[in-house]
Short mmCIF file of C-alpha atoms and ligand atoms in Angstrom, two decimals:
data_model
loop_
_atom_site.label_atom_id
_atom_site.label_comp_id
_atom_site.label_asym_id
_atom_site.label_seq_id
_atom_site.Cartn_x
_atom_site.Cartn_y
_atom_site.Cartn_z
CA MET A 724 -24.06 -57.71 -17.44
CA PRO A 725 -25.50 -58.03 -21.01
CA GLY A 726 -23.13 -57.06 -23.83
CA PRO A 727 -23.50 -54.10 -26.15
CA MET A 728 -26.46 -54.18 -28.51
CA PRO A 729 -25.47 -54.19 -32.19
CA HIS A 730 -27.48 -51.92 -34.47
CA PRO A 731 -27.38 -53.65 -37.84
CA ARG A 732 -29.97 -51.33 -39.38
CA ALA A 733 -28.99 -47.78 -40.34
CA PRO A 734 -31.41 -45.31 -38.71
CA GLU A 735 -33.79 -43.48 -41.01
CA THR A 736 -35.50 -41.24 -38.47
CA PHE A 737 -34.16 -39.34 -35.47
CA ARG A 738 -35.14 -37.28 -32.47
CA VAL A 739 -32.81 -34.94 -30.57
CA LYS A 740 -33.82 -34.29 -26.96
CA SER A 741 -31.99 -31.35 -25.41
CA PHE A 742 -31.77 -30.69 -21.67
CA GLY A 743 -30.36 -27.74 -19.77
CA CYS A 744 -29.10 -24.45 -21.10
CA GLN A 745 -29.74 -22.55 -24.31
CA MET A 746 -26.31 -23.56 -25.57
CA ASN A 747 -27.57 -27.14 -25.54
CA VAL A 748 -30.64 -26.02 -27.51
CA TYR A 749 -28.28 -24.51 -30.10
CA ASP A 750 -26.15 -27.69 -30.18
CA GLY A 751 -29.32 -29.77 -30.52
CA GLU A 752 -30.39 -27.74 -33.57
CA ARG A 753 -26.95 -28.15 -35.14
CA MET A 754 -27.02 -31.93 -34.55
CA SER A 755 -30.47 -32.08 -36.18
CA GLU A 756 -29.07 -30.22 -39.19
CA LEU A 757 -26.14 -32.67 -39.39
CA LEU A 758 -28.49 -35.64 -39.26
CA GLY A 759 -30.73 -34.03 -41.89
CA ALA A 760 -27.68 -33.55 -44.13
CA LYS A 761 -26.92 -37.27 -43.66
CA GLY A 762 -30.34 -38.07 -45.09
CA LEU A 763 -32.19 -38.86 -41.86
CA ARG A 764 -35.68 -37.48 -41.24
CA ALA A 765 -36.84 -35.90 -37.99
CA ALA A 766 -39.44 -38.21 -36.43
CA SER A 767 -42.84 -36.58 -36.26
CA ASP A 768 -44.76 -36.15 -32.99
CA GLY A 769 -45.72 -39.53 -31.53
CA GLU A 770 -43.56 -41.48 -34.02
CA GLU A 771 -40.84 -43.75 -32.58
CA ALA A 772 -37.45 -42.59 -33.87
CA ASP A 773 -34.75 -45.07 -35.03
CA LEU A 774 -32.09 -42.86 -33.42
CA VAL A 775 -32.54 -40.84 -30.23
CA VAL A 776 -29.88 -38.30 -29.28
CA LEU A 777 -29.98 -37.37 -25.58
CA ASN A 778 -28.26 -33.99 -25.46
CA THR A 779 -27.53 -33.93 -21.75
CA CYS A 780 -26.82 -31.43 -18.98
CA HIS A 781 -24.40 -32.01 -16.10
CA ILE A 782 -24.77 -28.72 -14.21
CA ARG A 783 -26.72 -30.15 -11.27
CA GLU A 784 -27.08 -33.72 -10.01
CA LYS A 785 -30.78 -34.00 -10.90
CA ALA A 786 -30.10 -33.03 -14.52
CA ALA A 787 -27.34 -35.64 -14.81
CA GLU A 788 -29.45 -38.42 -13.25
CA LYS A 789 -32.21 -37.91 -15.81
CA VAL A 790 -29.97 -39.44 -18.47
CA TYR A 791 -29.98 -42.88 -16.92
CA SER A 792 -33.74 -42.95 -16.42
CA ASP A 793 -34.23 -41.81 -20.03
CA ILE A 794 -31.89 -44.50 -21.35
CA GLY A 795 -33.78 -47.18 -19.38
CA ARG A 796 -37.13 -45.96 -20.67
CA LEU A 797 -35.96 -45.81 -24.30
CA ALA A 798 -34.35 -49.25 -24.18
CA LYS A 799 -37.63 -50.75 -22.90
CA ALA A 800 -39.96 -48.73 -25.12
CA GLY A 801 -38.58 -50.18 -28.35
CA GLY A 802 -39.25 -53.83 -27.30
CA GLU A 803 -37.52 -56.12 -29.81
CA ASN A 804 -36.42 -53.15 -31.84
CA PRO A 805 -35.00 -50.48 -29.53
CA PRO A 806 -33.77 -47.22 -31.02
CA MET A 807 -30.08 -46.47 -31.32
CA ILE A 808 -29.29 -44.24 -28.32
CA ALA A 809 -26.63 -41.55 -28.63
CA VAL A 810 -25.62 -39.72 -25.46
CA ALA A 811 -24.33 -36.23 -26.24
CA GLY A 812 -23.69 -33.08 -24.22
CA CYS A 813 -22.00 -32.47 -20.88
CA VAL A 814 -22.88 -35.78 -19.18
CA ALA A 815 -21.30 -37.56 -22.14
CA GLN A 816 -18.18 -35.45 -21.64
CA ALA A 817 -17.97 -35.98 -17.88
CA GLU A 818 -19.16 -39.58 -17.57
CA GLY A 819 -18.68 -41.10 -21.04
CA GLU A 820 -16.86 -44.23 -19.92
CA GLU A 821 -19.24 -44.80 -17.01
CA ILE A 822 -22.25 -44.51 -19.32
CA MET A 823 -20.78 -47.08 -21.69
CA ALA A 824 -20.16 -49.45 -18.79
CA ARG A 825 -23.47 -48.86 -16.97
CA ALA A 826 -25.82 -48.66 -19.94
CA PRO A 827 -25.30 -51.31 -22.64
CA ALA A 828 -28.25 -49.88 -24.57
CA VAL A 829 -26.17 -46.81 -25.45
CA GLY A 830 -24.76 -47.07 -28.96
CA LEU A 831 -22.45 -44.07 -28.89
CA VAL A 832 -21.22 -41.23 -26.71
CA VAL A 833 -20.25 -37.83 -28.08
CA GLY A 834 -19.04 -34.80 -26.11
CA PRO A 835 -20.16 -31.21 -26.75
CA GLN A 836 -17.03 -30.34 -28.77
CA ALA A 837 -17.09 -33.45 -30.97
CA TYR A 838 -20.67 -33.68 -32.24
CA HIS A 839 -19.70 -32.73 -35.79
CA ARG A 840 -18.46 -36.34 -35.96
CA LEU A 841 -21.91 -37.72 -35.12
CA PRO A 842 -22.72 -38.92 -38.69
CA GLU A 843 -19.59 -41.07 -39.00
CA MET A 844 -20.07 -42.35 -35.43
CA ILE A 845 -23.56 -43.54 -36.36
CA ASP A 846 -22.06 -45.51 -39.25
CA ARG A 847 -19.61 -47.11 -36.84
CA ALA A 848 -22.40 -47.96 -34.41
CA VAL A 849 -24.32 -49.58 -37.28
CA ARG A 850 -21.25 -51.74 -37.89
CA GLY A 851 -21.52 -52.92 -34.27
CA GLU A 852 -18.86 -50.66 -32.70
CA ARG A 853 -19.60 -48.45 -29.67
CA PRO A 854 -17.74 -45.25 -30.54
CA ALA A 855 -17.03 -42.61 -27.89
CA ASP A 856 -15.56 -39.20 -28.72
CA THR A 857 -14.98 -36.57 -26.07
CA ASP A 858 -12.26 -34.51 -27.78
CA MET A 859 -12.17 -30.81 -26.94
CA PRO A 860 -11.14 -28.61 -29.93
CA ALA A 861 -14.22 -26.40 -30.17
CA ASN A 862 -13.55 -24.33 -33.29
CA ALA A 863 -12.98 -27.49 -35.34
CA LYS A 864 -16.58 -28.46 -34.60
CA PHE A 865 -18.06 -25.18 -35.80
CA ALA A 866 -16.02 -25.27 -39.04
CA ALA A 867 -17.38 -28.75 -39.80
CA LEU A 868 -21.08 -27.96 -39.34
CA PRO A 869 -23.39 -27.47 -42.35
CA ALA A 870 -24.85 -24.05 -43.26
CA ARG A 871 -28.06 -23.01 -41.48
CA ARG A 872 -31.13 -23.42 -43.68
CA ARG A 873 -34.13 -23.12 -41.39
CA SER A 874 -35.01 -20.77 -38.59
CA GLY A 875 -38.03 -19.57 -36.70
CA PRO A 876 -38.37 -15.85 -35.90
CA THR A 877 -36.00 -16.24 -32.95
CA ALA A 878 -32.67 -18.00 -33.22
CA PHE A 879 -29.69 -18.81 -31.06
CA LEU A 880 -26.14 -18.25 -32.22
CA THR A 881 -23.28 -19.61 -30.09
CA VAL A 882 -20.40 -17.14 -30.31
CA GLN A 883 -18.27 -18.24 -27.37
CA GLU A 884 -17.79 -21.53 -25.59
CA GLY A 885 -16.07 -22.86 -22.53
CA CYS A 886 -14.92 -21.11 -19.40
CA ASP A 887 -11.62 -20.38 -17.68
CA LYS A 888 -13.14 -18.95 -14.52
CA PHE A 889 -13.38 -22.10 -12.43
CA CYS A 890 -16.06 -21.09 -9.94
CA THR A 891 -15.60 -23.70 -7.23
CA TYR A 892 -19.10 -25.21 -7.63
CA CYS A 893 -19.20 -25.47 -11.44
CA VAL A 894 -18.52 -28.27 -13.93
CA VAL A 895 -18.56 -26.11 -17.06
CA PRO A 896 -14.77 -25.58 -17.30
CA TYR A 897 -14.39 -29.38 -17.21
CA THR A 898 -17.23 -30.34 -19.55
CA ARG A 899 -17.05 -27.50 -22.09
CA GLY A 900 -13.32 -26.87 -21.87
CA ALA A 901 -11.28 -23.68 -22.16
CA GLU A 902 -12.82 -20.40 -23.27
CA ILE A 903 -12.82 -19.93 -27.05
CA SER A 904 -14.34 -17.20 -29.22
CA ARG A 905 -15.60 -18.13 -32.68
CA PRO A 906 -14.15 -16.09 -35.57
CA PHE A 907 -15.99 -12.86 -36.39
CA ASN A 908 -16.47 -13.68 -40.10
CA ASP A 909 -17.96 -17.10 -39.32
CA LEU A 910 -20.45 -15.48 -36.97
CA LEU A 911 -21.41 -12.82 -39.47
CA ARG A 912 -21.97 -15.51 -42.11
CA GLU A 913 -24.04 -17.67 -39.75
CA ALA A 914 -26.12 -14.66 -38.69
CA GLU A 915 -26.75 -13.76 -42.36
CA THR A 916 -27.93 -17.28 -43.15
CA LEU A 917 -30.17 -17.32 -40.07
CA VAL A 918 -31.76 -14.04 -41.15
CA GLU A 919 -32.19 -15.33 -44.72
CA ALA A 920 -33.86 -18.40 -43.20
CA GLY A 921 -36.36 -16.22 -41.32
CA ALA A 922 -34.75 -15.16 -38.03
CA ARG A 923 -35.80 -11.68 -36.87
CA GLU A 924 -34.20 -11.93 -33.44
CA ILE A 925 -30.81 -13.48 -32.67
CA THR A 926 -29.67 -14.31 -29.16
CA LEU A 927 -25.89 -14.53 -28.96
CA LEU A 928 -24.88 -17.36 -26.65
CA GLY A 929 -21.87 -18.21 -24.56
CA GLN A 930 -21.06 -19.49 -21.08
CA ASN A 931 -19.51 -16.04 -20.67
CA VAL A 932 -20.81 -14.45 -23.82
CA ASN A 933 -19.44 -10.99 -23.08
CA ALA A 934 -15.92 -12.42 -22.91
CA TRP A 935 -16.13 -12.88 -26.72
CA ARG A 936 -13.24 -11.15 -28.44
CA ASN A 937 -11.31 -11.44 -31.73
CA ASP A 938 -8.05 -9.48 -31.40
CA ALA A 939 -9.12 -5.82 -31.42
CA ILE A 940 -12.80 -6.62 -32.10
CA GLY A 941 -14.79 -6.64 -28.85
CA PHE A 942 -18.21 -8.09 -28.08
CA ASP A 943 -19.89 -4.70 -28.50
CA ASP A 944 -18.33 -4.35 -31.98
CA LEU A 945 -19.81 -7.73 -32.89
CA ILE A 946 -23.24 -6.52 -31.76
CA ARG A 947 -22.89 -3.27 -33.74
CA GLU A 948 -21.94 -5.21 -36.90
CA LEU A 949 -24.82 -7.65 -36.58
CA ALA A 950 -27.22 -4.74 -36.04
CA LYS A 951 -26.40 -3.63 -39.62
CA LEU A 952 -28.20 -6.68 -41.07
CA PRO A 953 -31.32 -4.95 -42.40
CA GLU A 954 -33.86 -7.70 -41.71
CA LEU A 955 -32.58 -8.48 -38.25
CA GLN A 956 -34.80 -6.60 -35.81
CA ARG A 957 -33.54 -7.64 -32.40
CA ILE A 958 -30.33 -8.74 -30.72
CA ARG A 959 -30.00 -10.30 -27.27
CA TYR A 960 -27.12 -12.04 -25.49
CA THR A 961 -26.72 -14.45 -22.61
CA THR A 962 -25.03 -15.34 -20.21
CA SER A 963 -22.77 -12.49 -19.14
CA HIS A 964 -20.17 -12.46 -16.41
CA PRO A 965 -19.86 -9.32 -14.26
CA ASN A 966 -16.07 -9.21 -14.73
CA ASP A 967 -16.29 -9.19 -18.53
CA VAL A 968 -18.63 -6.19 -18.79
CA THR A 969 -17.00 -3.34 -20.76
CA ASP A 970 -17.88 0.35 -21.15
CA GLY A 971 -18.37 -0.34 -24.86
CA LEU A 972 -21.01 -3.00 -24.17
CA ILE A 973 -22.88 -0.72 -21.78
CA ARG A 974 -22.70 2.11 -24.35
CA ALA A 975 -24.10 -0.23 -26.99
CA HIS A 976 -27.28 -0.49 -24.87
CA ALA A 977 -27.72 3.28 -25.20
CA GLU A 978 -26.75 3.48 -28.88
CA VAL A 979 -27.85 0.31 -30.69
CA GLU A 980 -31.60 0.38 -31.10
CA LYS A 981 -31.78 -3.31 -32.03
CA LEU A 982 -30.05 -4.36 -28.81
CA MET A 983 -32.91 -5.25 -26.47
CA PRO A 984 -33.14 -3.73 -22.96
CA PHE A 985 -32.52 -6.97 -21.10
CA LEU A 986 -29.52 -8.24 -19.15
CA HIS A 987 -28.98 -11.64 -17.59
CA LEU A 988 -26.10 -11.14 -15.15
CA PRO A 989 -25.70 -13.94 -12.60
CA VAL A 990 -24.48 -12.97 -9.13
CA GLN A 991 -24.97 -16.30 -7.24
CA SER A 992 -24.85 -14.75 -3.73
CA GLY A 993 -25.09 -11.42 -1.94
CA SER A 994 -22.41 -12.36 0.59
CA ASP A 995 -18.81 -11.38 -0.14
CA ARG A 996 -17.47 -14.26 1.94
CA VAL A 997 -19.53 -16.77 -0.04
CA LEU A 998 -18.61 -15.10 -3.33
CA LYS A 999 -14.94 -15.44 -2.42
CA ALA A 1000 -15.38 -19.12 -1.51
CA MET A 1001 -17.14 -19.55 -4.86
CA ASN A 1002 -14.13 -17.94 -6.59
CA ARG A 1003 -16.48 -15.47 -8.30
CA SER A 1004 -13.86 -12.67 -8.24
CA HIS A 1005 -16.51 -9.95 -7.83
CA THR A 1006 -18.19 -8.60 -4.71
CA ALA A 1007 -21.84 -7.81 -4.10
CA LEU A 1008 -21.02 -4.11 -4.35
CA SER A 1009 -18.98 -4.35 -7.56
CA TYR A 1010 -21.90 -6.32 -9.08
CA LEU A 1011 -24.41 -3.65 -8.01
CA LYS A 1012 -22.15 -0.97 -9.50
CA VAL A 1013 -22.14 -2.77 -12.86
CA LEU A 1014 -25.96 -2.81 -12.80
CA GLU A 1015 -26.00 0.90 -11.97
CA ARG A 1016 -23.89 1.63 -15.06
CA TYR A 1017 -26.27 -0.40 -17.24
CA ARG A 1018 -29.25 1.44 -15.77
CA ALA A 1019 -27.61 4.81 -16.39
CA ALA A 1020 -27.16 3.88 -20.08
CA ARG A 1021 -30.56 2.24 -20.50
CA PRO A 1022 -32.93 3.22 -17.66
CA ASP A 1023 -35.68 0.76 -18.64
CA ILE A 1024 -33.35 -2.28 -18.78
CA ALA A 1025 -34.90 -5.47 -17.36
CA LEU A 1026 -32.51 -7.33 -15.10
CA SER A 1027 -32.17 -11.05 -14.59
CA GLY A 1028 -29.73 -13.15 -12.56
CA ASP A 1029 -28.77 -16.58 -11.25
CA PHE A 1030 -28.57 -17.52 -7.57
CA ILE A 1031 -27.28 -20.51 -5.66
CA VAL A 1032 -28.56 -21.11 -2.13
CA GLY A 1033 -26.86 -23.40 0.39
CA PHE A 1034 -23.30 -23.15 -0.91
CA PRO A 1035 -21.07 -24.97 1.65
CA GLY A 1036 -20.71 -22.90 4.80
CA GLU A 1037 -23.47 -20.39 3.89
CA THR A 1038 -24.89 -19.05 7.18
CA GLU A 1039 -28.39 -17.67 7.72
CA ALA A 1040 -26.91 -14.16 7.94
CA GLU A 1041 -25.06 -14.68 4.63
CA PHE A 1042 -28.22 -15.94 2.98
CA GLU A 1043 -30.03 -12.82 4.22
CA GLU A 1044 -27.38 -10.75 2.44
CA THR A 1045 -28.59 -12.41 -0.78
CA LEU A 1046 -32.16 -11.40 0.06
CA ARG A 1047 -30.99 -7.82 0.63
CA LEU A 1048 -29.23 -7.77 -2.73
CA VAL A 1049 -32.43 -9.00 -4.39
CA ASP A 1050 -34.38 -6.19 -2.70
CA ALA A 1051 -31.80 -3.65 -3.87
CA VAL A 1052 -31.91 -4.77 -7.52
CA GLY A 1053 -35.58 -5.44 -8.25
CA TYR A 1054 -35.13 -8.23 -10.83
CA ALA A 1055 -37.56 -8.61 -13.71
CA GLN A 1056 -36.93 -12.37 -13.59
CA ALA A 1057 -34.25 -14.71 -12.25
CA PHE A 1058 -33.14 -18.32 -11.85
CA SER A 1059 -32.39 -19.77 -8.44
CA PHE A 1060 -30.97 -23.15 -7.54
CA LYS A 1061 -30.07 -25.27 -4.56
CA TYR A 1062 -26.35 -25.91 -4.46
CA SER A 1063 -25.60 -29.29 -5.99
CA PRO A 1064 -22.20 -30.86 -5.29
CA ARG A 1065 -20.57 -31.83 -8.58
CA PRO A 1066 -17.91 -34.55 -8.65
CA GLY A 1067 -14.41 -33.18 -9.13
CA THR A 1068 -15.23 -29.56 -8.25
CA PRO A 1069 -13.49 -27.97 -5.20
CA ALA A 1070 -16.77 -27.07 -3.45
CA ALA A 1071 -17.92 -30.71 -3.40
CA SER A 1072 -15.28 -31.53 -0.79
CA MET A 1073 -15.58 -28.31 1.25
CA ASP A 1074 -16.56 -28.44 4.90
CA GLY A 1075 -19.98 -27.16 5.95
CA GLN A 1076 -22.24 -28.86 3.37
CA ILE A 1077 -25.75 -27.54 4.06
CA ALA A 1078 -28.64 -29.82 5.05
CA PRO A 1079 -31.26 -30.33 2.28
CA GLU A 1080 -34.12 -28.98 4.44
CA VAL A 1081 -32.18 -25.76 5.10
CA MET A 1082 -31.58 -25.37 1.36
CA ASP A 1083 -35.27 -26.00 0.63
CA GLU A 1084 -36.34 -23.35 3.10
CA ARG A 1085 -33.84 -20.77 1.77
CA LEU A 1086 -34.81 -21.48 -1.82
CA GLN A 1087 -38.48 -20.94 -0.98
CA ARG A 1088 -37.78 -17.59 0.67
CA LEU A 1089 -35.55 -16.47 -2.19
CA GLN A 1090 -38.08 -17.52 -4.82
CA ALA A 1091 -40.88 -15.73 -2.98
CA ALA A 1092 -38.84 -12.52 -3.14
CA LEU A 1093 -37.96 -13.04 -6.83
CA ASN A 1094 -41.59 -13.83 -7.75
CA ARG A 1095 -42.76 -10.72 -5.90
CA ASP A 1096 -40.31 -8.59 -7.88
CA GLN A 1097 -41.19 -10.24 -11.20
CA LEU A 1098 -44.86 -9.44 -10.68
CA ALA A 1099 -43.96 -5.89 -9.61
CA PHE A 1100 -41.89 -5.46 -12.79
CA ASN A 1101 -44.77 -6.72 -14.94
CA ARG A 1102 -47.27 -4.45 -13.15
CA ALA A 1103 -44.96 -1.46 -13.66
CA SER A 1104 -45.06 -2.22 -17.40
CA LEU A 1105 -48.85 -1.72 -17.60
CA GLY A 1106 -49.82 0.99 -20.06
CA LYS A 1107 -46.48 0.81 -21.90
CA ARG A 1108 -46.61 0.73 -25.69
CA CYS A 1109 -43.97 -1.57 -27.15
CA GLN A 1110 -43.15 -3.91 -29.99
CA VAL A 1111 -43.81 -7.62 -29.70
CA LEU A 1112 -42.11 -10.16 -31.94
CA VAL A 1113 -44.70 -12.84 -32.69
CA GLU A 1114 -43.30 -16.31 -32.04
CA ARG A 1115 -46.35 -18.58 -32.23
CA ARG A 1116 -50.10 -18.95 -31.91
CA GLY A 1117 -51.54 -18.77 -28.40
CA LYS A 1118 -53.77 -21.45 -26.84
CA LEU A 1119 -57.02 -19.57 -27.53
CA PRO A 1120 -58.45 -19.03 -31.02
CA GLY A 1121 -57.17 -15.81 -32.63
CA GLN A 1122 -54.52 -15.44 -29.95
CA TRP A 1123 -50.82 -14.84 -30.59
CA LEU A 1124 -47.81 -15.10 -28.32
CA GLY A 1125 -44.60 -13.13 -28.54
CA LYS A 1126 -41.99 -11.33 -26.48
CA SER A 1127 -41.75 -7.72 -25.39
CA PRO A 1128 -38.35 -5.97 -25.58
CA TRP A 1129 -37.98 -6.84 -21.85
CA LEU A 1130 -38.42 -10.57 -22.61
CA GLN A 1131 -41.90 -10.76 -21.11
CA SER A 1132 -44.25 -13.24 -22.77
CA VAL A 1133 -47.14 -11.23 -24.23
CA HIS A 1134 -50.49 -12.64 -25.39
CA PHE A 1135 -52.69 -10.61 -27.70
CA GLU A 1136 -55.54 -11.10 -30.17
CA GLY A 1137 -55.90 -9.74 -33.70
CA GLU A 1138 -54.45 -9.79 -37.22
CA ALA A 1139 -50.84 -10.96 -37.06
CA GLY A 1140 -48.50 -13.70 -38.22
CA ILE A 1141 -45.46 -15.52 -36.92
CA GLY A 1142 -42.35 -13.34 -37.36
CA ASP A 1143 -44.31 -10.05 -37.38
CA LEU A 1144 -43.16 -7.23 -35.19
CA VAL A 1145 -46.37 -5.66 -33.90
CA ALA A 1146 -47.10 -2.69 -31.66
CA VAL A 1147 -49.14 -3.44 -28.54
CA GLU A 1148 -50.18 -1.68 -25.40
CA LEU A 1149 -49.56 -3.83 -22.28
CA THR A 1150 -52.94 -4.06 -20.57
CA GLN A 1151 -52.81 -6.95 -18.04
CA ALA A 1152 -49.95 -8.22 -15.90
CA GLY A 1153 -49.60 -11.72 -14.44
CA PRO A 1154 -46.63 -13.24 -12.63
CA ASN A 1155 -45.32 -14.99 -15.76
CA SER A 1156 -46.88 -13.18 -18.71
CA MET A 1157 -48.61 -10.05 -19.93
CA HIS A 1158 -51.67 -9.40 -22.04
CA GLY A 1159 -51.53 -6.77 -24.75
CA GLN A 1160 -53.88 -4.78 -27.00
CA LEU A 1161 -52.79 -4.80 -30.64
CA LEU A 1162 -52.15 -1.30 -32.00
CA GLU A 1163 -50.67 -1.83 -35.49
CA THR A 1164 -48.18 -3.99 -37.37
CA VAL A 1165 -44.79 -2.30 -37.32
CA ALA A 1166 -42.67 -4.46 -39.57
CA THR A 1167 -42.42 -8.01 -40.84
N1 SAM Y 2244 -21.34 -18.61 -16.79
C1 SAM Y 2244 -22.48 -18.18 -16.14
C2 SAM Y 2244 -22.08 -17.38 -14.93
O1 SAM Y 2244 -21.05 -17.61 -14.35
O2 SAM Y 2244 -22.81 -16.54 -14.51
C3 SAM Y 2244 -23.40 -19.30 -15.72
C4 SAM Y 2244 -23.39 -20.61 -16.40
S1 SAM Y 2244 -24.08 -21.97 -15.51
C5 SAM Y 2244 -24.32 -23.01 -16.87
C6 SAM Y 2244 -25.74 -21.50 -15.12
C7 SAM Y 2244 -26.03 -21.40 -13.67
O3 SAM Y 2244 -26.11 -22.66 -13.07
C8 SAM Y 2244 -25.02 -20.65 -12.82
O4 SAM Y 2244 -25.12 -19.27 -12.95
C9 SAM Y 2244 -25.35 -21.13 -11.43
O5 SAM Y 2244 -26.32 -20.32 -10.83
C10 SAM Y 2244 -25.93 -22.52 -11.68
N2 SAM Y 2244 -25.01 -23.57 -11.20
C11 SAM Y 2244 -23.82 -23.90 -11.70
N3 SAM Y 2244 -23.26 -24.90 -10.97
C12 SAM Y 2244 -24.14 -25.20 -9.99
C13 SAM Y 2244 -24.14 -26.13 -8.91
N4 SAM Y 2244 -23.12 -26.95 -8.69
N5 SAM Y 2244 -25.23 -26.16 -8.10
C14 SAM Y 2244 -26.28 -25.34 -8.30
N6 SAM Y 2244 -26.33 -24.44 -9.31
C15 SAM Y 2244 -25.27 -24.37 -10.14
FE1 SF4 Y 2245 -19.39 -21.93 -14.33
FE2 SF4 Y 2245 -18.34 -19.80 -13.12
FE3 SF4 Y 2245 -17.64 -20.38 -15.62
FE4 SF4 Y 2245 -20.10 -19.47 -15.09
S1 SF4 Y 2245 -18.15 -18.36 -14.78
S2 SF4 Y 2245 -19.58 -21.21 -16.43
S3 SF4 Y 2245 -20.52 -20.41 -13.15
S4 SF4 Y 2245 -17.18 -21.61 -13.84
#
């Protein structure tokens, strides 16, 4: 096997490629800021970067495999002068040593809780070392990151990381570590700088975001405090866990105008036996009851969820219980996945692994039901007048694209600019987006 490639030249340009969840998008932005502070420049579109950071996802097998194909492609693309490759994120955490052994083109490996050390690791790689850092103390990372200076109209803010729930299929507790909540004052400061930098909507992020807590300050208190920032127009949060929902959080949906009427609450399955085998510690009924309470507080709330089909031992009848739950809820949108065995998780060695063709067929039926409901939700929105936060130009001349309060993508034409909050009437509904008629500009 060829030896490690030295990188005698310090990189001047970089590209960060993030895969997977929104928390990785947040981490990718923070790594870009770190590299900018080190004096590197983001490579422009089409330009080969001297340093490529692959910010990886380990949640399902396909996501993890992508890393190796990307490394191979990058190593070849540079010819005589390949870029320095840094593997970051959850694959780095779970398979750091294997990556170093399997892929000599990789210059360094950095786990999701250690990326604040990226600048010094690059220096070490330039000196010919192959540093690997997969330490786990999450708050140390946040304290070491530079202040936020740039933001589009929508921004992510990670408030909570890690997970102690150990669902039997999931790698997150192993790759992201134990649950931690970032300090309240740090979050307030980061939110203020994001708003100063142009953010009008902040999405609070966490693997179990609603588990955030600082002593007596609960997640709903955090939302209420952030809502006091005058220029911040909208607050969202994702992903919630059914067991961490509090009365205070539900009340906030009725009382805090800036908190958008949208909830992403994964359920995974509609079968109590499967939920138990998944170690979800909620039942289908307790989940539905949580949704009922949200709907009582905020009747127009748009609901979203995550589903896994083909968990080991899932029978046809149990899968049909999932379909019945979907029918009962009427989701505005949702994510659905085939079960993917992850090394080291209890479910990977359970009896009754489901054949791929059975999983395919179940996923198709589930997605047909979810798509039907998404279109129905969009059609039921026709005629509604709402605010749209403009995120970018649309594909057609004079067209703009933004999001409704219910997280629908809305196209419209007329006088507007990025970051404007405009009033529109929703006039056309498709499966994945809406068209709107501009009424007036509400605020900028
Ligand atoms: N913490 C959140 C929760 O429990 O609801 C979800 C976080 S996880 C990053 C996002 C989604 O990936 C999960 O809700 C689940 O549907 C899916 N997922 C996780 N592990 C999986 C696996 N081994 N196979 C298929 N899907 C998986
Ligand atoms: Fe994974 Fe379960 Fe934790 Fe969500 S709650 S991150 S699915 S272990």
